[in-house]
């Protein structure tokens, strides 16, 4: 049986929504990976500064006022790599609205 305009519209909108979701998730993973690396670099620099202070009796600051604590590297790594891939599939949608397509909406980029 052929799909109605309503069902075709759903499939088109769902395809675009899933593509946007996938793209955004990929970007988030990349950015979290960069954040993990930056946080690890910051921790290494602070440890080195603390060690210099201990060895030489200096008072070099180990952090600046720009440093923000985003959590541990392990927490960020979990966000970046341990997410399970979502199995996003098209749901069988009932032939609602009498089979007629819904009005276009800006939220769907139409």
JSON list of C-alpha atoms in Angstrom, two decimals:
[
{"chain": "A", "resi": 1, "resn": "UNK", "atom": "CA", "xyz": [0.00, 0.00, 0.00]},
{"chain": "A", "resi": 2, "resn": "UNK", "atom": "CA", "xyz": [1.32, 3.43, -0.91]},
{"chain": "A", "resi": 3, "resn": "UNK", "atom": "CA", "xyz": [2.14, 5.90, 1.81]},
{"chain": "A", "resi": 4, "resn": "UNK", "atom": "CA", "xyz": [-0.09, 8.89, 2.26]},
{"chain": "A", "resi": 5, "resn": "UNK", "atom": "CA", "xyz": [1.22, 12.46, 2.09]},
{"chain": "A", "resi": 6, "resn": "UNK", "atom": "CA", "xyz": [1.08, 12.54, 5.90]},
{"chain": "A", "resi": 7, "resn": "UNK", "atom": "CA", "xyz": [3.27, 9.44, 6.19]},
{"chain": "A", "resi": 8, "resn": "UNK", "atom": "CA", "xyz": [5.70, 10.68, 3.52]},
{"chain": "A", "resi": 9, "resn": "UNK", "atom": "CA", "xyz": [5.99, 14.00, 5.33]},
{"chain": "A", "resi": 10, "resn": "UNK", "atom": "CA", "xyz": [6.77, 12.18, 8.57]},
{"chain": "A", "resi": 11, "resn": "UNK", "atom": "CA", "xyz": [9.50, 10.10, 6.91]},
{"chain": "A", "resi": 12, "resn": "UNK", "atom": "CA", "xyz": [11.04, 13.19, 5.30]},
{"chain": "A", "resi": 13, "resn": "UNK", "atom": "CA", "xyz": [10.99, 15.14, 8.56]},
{"chain": "A", "resi": 14, "resn": "UNK", "atom": "CA", "xyz": [12.31, 12.19, 10.57]},
{"chain": "A", "resi": 15, "resn": "UNK", "atom": "CA", "xyz": [15.15, 11.67, 8.10]},
{"chain": "A", "resi": 16, "resn": "UNK", "atom": "CA", "xyz": [16.22, 15.30, 8.43]},
{"chain": "A", "resi": 17, "resn": "UNK", "atom": "CA", "xyz": [15.85, 15.29, 12.21]},
{"chain": "A", "resi": 18, "resn": "UNK", "atom": "CA", "xyz": [17.95, 12.14, 12.56]},
{"chain": "A", "resi": 19, "resn": "UNK", "atom": "CA", "xyz": [20.61, 13.55, 10.24]},
{"chain": "A", "resi": 20, "resn": "UNK", "atom": "CA", "xyz": [20.81, 16.73, 12.34]},
{"chain": "A", "resi": 21, "resn": "UNK", "atom": "CA", "xyz": [20.97, 14.68, 15.53]},
{"chain": "A", "resi": 22, "resn": "UNK", "atom": "CA", "xyz": [23.78, 12.54, 14.15]},
{"chain": "A", "resi": 23, "resn": "UNK", "atom": "CA", "xyz": [25.75, 15.58, 12.99]},
{"chain": "A", "resi": 24, "resn": "UNK", "atom": "CA", "xyz": [25.34, 17.35, 16.35]},
{"chain": "A", "resi": 25, "resn": "UNK", "atom": "CA", "xyz": [26.35, 14.24, 18.28]},
{"chain": "A", "resi": 26, "resn": "UNK", "atom": "CA", "xyz": [29.48, 13.87, 16.16]},
{"chain": "A", "resi": 27, "resn": "UNK", "atom": "CA", "xyz": [30.39, 17.52, 16.83]},
{"chain": "A", "resi": 28, "resn": "UNK", "atom": "CA", "xyz": [29.81, 17.10, 20.56]},
{"chain": "A", "resi": 29, "resn": "UNK", "atom": "CA", "xyz": [32.05, 14.04, 20.69]},
{"chain": "A", "resi": 30, "resn": "UNK", "atom": "CA", "xyz": [34.82, 15.91, 18.86]},
{"chain": "A", "resi": 31, "resn": "UNK", "atom": "CA", "xyz": [34.54, 18.93, 21.15]},
{"chain": "A", "resi": 32, "resn": "UNK", "atom": "CA", "xyz": [34.46, 16.81, 24.29]},
{"chain": "A", "resi": 33, "resn": "UNK", "atom": "CA", "xyz": [37.59, 15.04, 23.05]},
{"chain": "A", "resi": 34, "resn": "UNK", "atom": "CA", "xyz": [39.32, 18.41, 22.68]},
{"chain": "A", "resi": 35, "resn": "UNK", "atom": "CA", "xyz": [38.13, 19.41, 26.12]},
{"chain": "A", "resi": 36, "resn": "UNK", "atom": "CA", "xyz": [39.52, 16.19, 27.60]},
{"chain": "A", "resi": 37, "resn": "UNK", "atom": "CA", "xyz": [42.90, 16.86, 26.00]},
{"chain": "A", "resi": 38, "resn": "UNK", "atom": "CA", "xyz": [42.91, 20.47, 27.20]},
{"chain": "A", "resi": 39, "resn": "UNK", "atom": "CA", "xyz": [41.95, 19.44, 30.73]},
{"chain": "A", "resi": 40, "resn": "UNK", "atom": "CA", "xyz": [44.71, 16.82, 30.80]},
{"chain": "A", "resi": 41, "resn": "UNK", "atom": "CA", "xyz": [47.21, 19.41, 29.60]},
{"chain": "A", "resi": 42, "resn": "UNK", "atom": "CA", "xyz": [46.02, 21.78, 32.30]},
{"chain": "A", "resi": 43, "resn": "UNK", "atom": "CA", "xyz": [46.40, 19.10, 34.96]},
{"chain": "A", "resi": 44, "resn": "UNK", "atom": "CA", "xyz": [49.92, 18.28, 33.76]},
{"chain": "A", "resi": 45, "resn": "UNK", "atom": "CA", "xyz": [50.90, 21.96, 33.83]},
{"chain": "A", "resi": 46, "resn": "UNK", "atom": "CA", "xyz": [49.47, 22.40, 37.33]},
{"chain": "A", "resi": 47, "resn": "UNK", "atom": "CA", "xyz": [51.30, 19.30, 38.58]},
{"chain": "A", "resi": 48, "resn": "UNK", "atom": "CA", "xyz": [54.56, 20.56, 37.10]},
{"chain": "A", "resi": 49, "resn": "UNK", "atom": "CA", "xyz": [54.05, 24.00, 38.64]},
{"chain": "A", "resi": 50, "resn": "UNK", "atom": "CA", "xyz": [53.24, 22.46, 42.02]},
{"chain": "A", "resi": 51, "resn": "UNK", "atom": "CA", "xyz": [56.37, 20.31, 41.82]},
{"chain": "A", "resi": 52, "resn": "UNK", "atom": "CA", "xyz": [58.50, 23.37, 40.94]},
{"chain": "A", "resi": 53, "resn": "UNK", "atom": "CA", "xyz": [57.01, 25.22, 43.90]},
{"chain": "A", "resi": 54, "resn": "UNK", "atom": "CA", "xyz": [57.82, 22.29, 46.20]},
{"chain": "A", "resi": 55, "resn": "UNK", "atom": "CA", "xyz": [61.36, 21.83, 44.89]},
{"chain": "A", "resi": 56, "resn": "UNK", "atom": "CA", "xyz": [62.38, 25.46, 44.72]},
{"chain": "A", "resi": 57, "resn": "UNK", "atom": "CA", "xyz": [60.22, 27.03, 47.42]},
{"chain": "A", "resi": 58, "resn": "UNK", "atom": "CA", "xyz": [58.57, 29.36, 44.93]},
{"chain": "A", "resi": 59, "resn": "UNK", "atom": "CA", "xyz": [54.99, 30.52, 44.70]},
{"chain": "A", "resi": 60, "resn": "UNK", "atom": "CA", "xyz": [54.19, 30.18, 41.03]},
{"chain": "A", "resi": 61, "resn": "UNK", "atom": "CA", "xyz": [50.44, 30.04, 40.56]},
{"chain": "A", "resi": 62, "resn": "UNK", "atom": "CA", "xyz": [49.21, 26.61, 39.45]},
{"chain": "A", "resi": 63, "resn": "UNK", "atom": "CA", "xyz": [45.99, 28.00, 38.01]},
{"chain": "A", "resi": 64, "resn": "UNK", "atom": "CA", "xyz": [44.68, 31.26, 36.65]},
{"chain": "A", "resi": 65, "resn": "UNK", "atom": "CA", "xyz": [41.34, 32.92, 37.10]},
{"chain": "A", "resi": 66, "resn": "UNK", "atom": "CA", "xyz": [40.44, 31.63, 33.63]},
{"chain": "A", "resi": 67, "resn": "UNK", "atom": "CA", "xyz": [40.64, 27.97, 34.65]},
{"chain": "A", "resi": 68, "resn": "UNK", "atom": "CA", "xyz": [37.24, 26.35, 35.04]},
{"chain": "A", "resi": 69, "resn": "UNK", "atom": "CA", "xyz": [36.77, 22.94, 36.56]},
{"chain": "A", "resi": 70, "resn": "UNK", "atom": "CA", "xyz": [34.78, 20.84, 34.10]},
{"chain": "A", "resi": 71, "resn": "UNK", "atom": "CA", "xyz": [35.21, 17.67, 36.07]},
{"chain": "A", "resi": 72, "resn": "UNK", "atom": "CA", "xyz": [37.76, 14.93, 35.90]},
{"chain": "A", "resi": 73, "resn": "UNK", "atom": "CA", "xyz": [39.28, 13.63, 32.71]},
{"chain": "A", "resi": 74, "resn": "UNK", "atom": "CA", "xyz": [37.57, 10.32, 33.34]},
{"chain": "A", "resi": 75, "resn": "UNK", "atom": "CA", "xyz": [34.16, 11.97, 33.48]},
{"chain": "A", "resi": 76, "resn": "UNK", "atom": "CA", "xyz": [34.79, 13.81, 30.22]},
{"chain": "A", "resi": 77, "resn": "UNK", "atom": "CA", "xyz": [36.19, 10.69, 28.58]},
{"chain": "A", "resi": 78, "resn": "UNK", "atom": "CA", "xyz": [33.03, 8.85, 29.53]},
{"chain": "A", "resi": 79, "resn": "UNK", "atom": "CA", "xyz": [30.99, 11.55, 27.85]},
{"chain": "A", "resi": 80, "resn": "UNK", "atom": "CA", "xyz": [33.14, 11.38, 24.74]},
{"chain": "A", "resi": 81, "resn": "UNK", "atom": "CA", "xyz": [33.58, 7.71, 24.17]},
{"chain": "A", "resi": 82, "resn": "UNK", "atom": "CA", "xyz": [31.41, 5.50, 26.26]},
{"chain": "A", "resi": 83, "resn": "UNK", "atom": "CA", "xyz": [28.05, 6.50, 24.91]},
{"chain": "A", "resi": 84, "resn": "UNK", "atom": "CA", "xyz": [26.20, 3.67, 23.32]},
{"chain": "A", "resi": 85, "resn": "UNK", "atom": "CA", "xyz": [25.11, 4.20, 19.77]},
{"chain": "A", "resi": 86, "resn": "UNK", "atom": "CA", "xyz": [21.44, 4.91, 19.70]},
{"chain": "A", "resi": 87, "resn": "UNK", "atom": "CA", "xyz": [19.36, 2.69, 17.49]},
{"chain": "A", "resi": 88, "resn": "UNK", "atom": "CA", "xyz": [17.15, 5.36, 16.00]},
{"chain": "A", "resi": 89, "resn": "UNK", "atom": "CA", "xyz": [14.70, 3.82, 13.63]},
{"chain": "A", "resi": 90, "resn": "UNK", "atom": "CA", "xyz": [11.65, 5.13, 11.90]},
{"chain": "A", "resi": 91, "resn": "UNK", "atom": "CA", "xyz": [8.57, 4.42, 13.88]},
{"chain": "A", "resi": 92, "resn": "UNK", "atom": "CA", "xyz": [5.55, 3.09, 12.11]},
{"chain": "A", "resi": 93, "resn": "UNK", "atom": "CA", "xyz": [3.35, 6.13, 12.10]},
{"chain": "A", "resi": 94, "resn": "UNK", "atom": "CA", "xyz": [-0.37, 5.81, 11.81]},
{"chain": "A", "resi": 95, "resn": "UNK", "atom": "CA", "xyz": [-1.99, 7.47, 8.83]},
{"chain": "A", "resi": 96, "resn": "UNK", "atom": "CA", "xyz": [-3.15, 10.49, 10.85]},
{"chain": "A", "resi": 97, "resn": "UNK", "atom": "CA", "xyz": [-4.67, 13.76, 9.71]},
{"chain": "A", "resi": 98, "resn": "UNK", "atom": "CA", "xyz": [-6.71, 11.90, 7.17]},
{"chain": "A", "resi": 99, "resn": "UNK", "atom": "CA", "xyz": [-3.56, 11.27, 5.13]},
{"chain": "A", "resi": 100, "resn": "UNK", "atom": "CA", "xyz": [-3.06, 14.97, 4.40]},
{"chain": "A", "resi": 101, "resn": "UNK", "atom": "CA", "xyz": [0.35, 16.54, 5.01]},
{"chain": "A", "resi": 102, "resn": "UNK", "atom": "CA", "xyz": [0.63, 18.98, 7.90]},
{"chain": "A", "resi": 103, "resn": "UNK", "atom": "CA", "xyz": [1.47, 22.65, 7.28]},
{"chain": "A", "resi": 104, "resn": "UNK", "atom": "CA", "xyz": [5.15, 23.46, 6.80]},
{"chain": "A", "resi": 105, "resn": "UNK", "atom": "CA", "xyz": [7.07, 24.53, 9.87]},
{"chain": "A", "resi": 106, "resn": "UNK", "atom": "CA", "xyz": [10.29, 26.50, 10.29]},
{"chain": "A", "resi": 107, "resn": "UNK", "atom": "CA", "xyz": [11.45, 24.03, 12.96]},
{"chain": "A", "resi": 108, "resn": "UNK", "atom": "CA", "xyz": [11.82, 21.45, 10.21]},
{"chain": "A", "resi": 109, "resn": "UNK", "atom": "CA", "xyz": [13.66, 23.82, 7.86]},
{"chain": "A", "resi": 110, "resn": "UNK", "atom": "CA", "xyz": [10.76, 23.88, 5.45]}
]
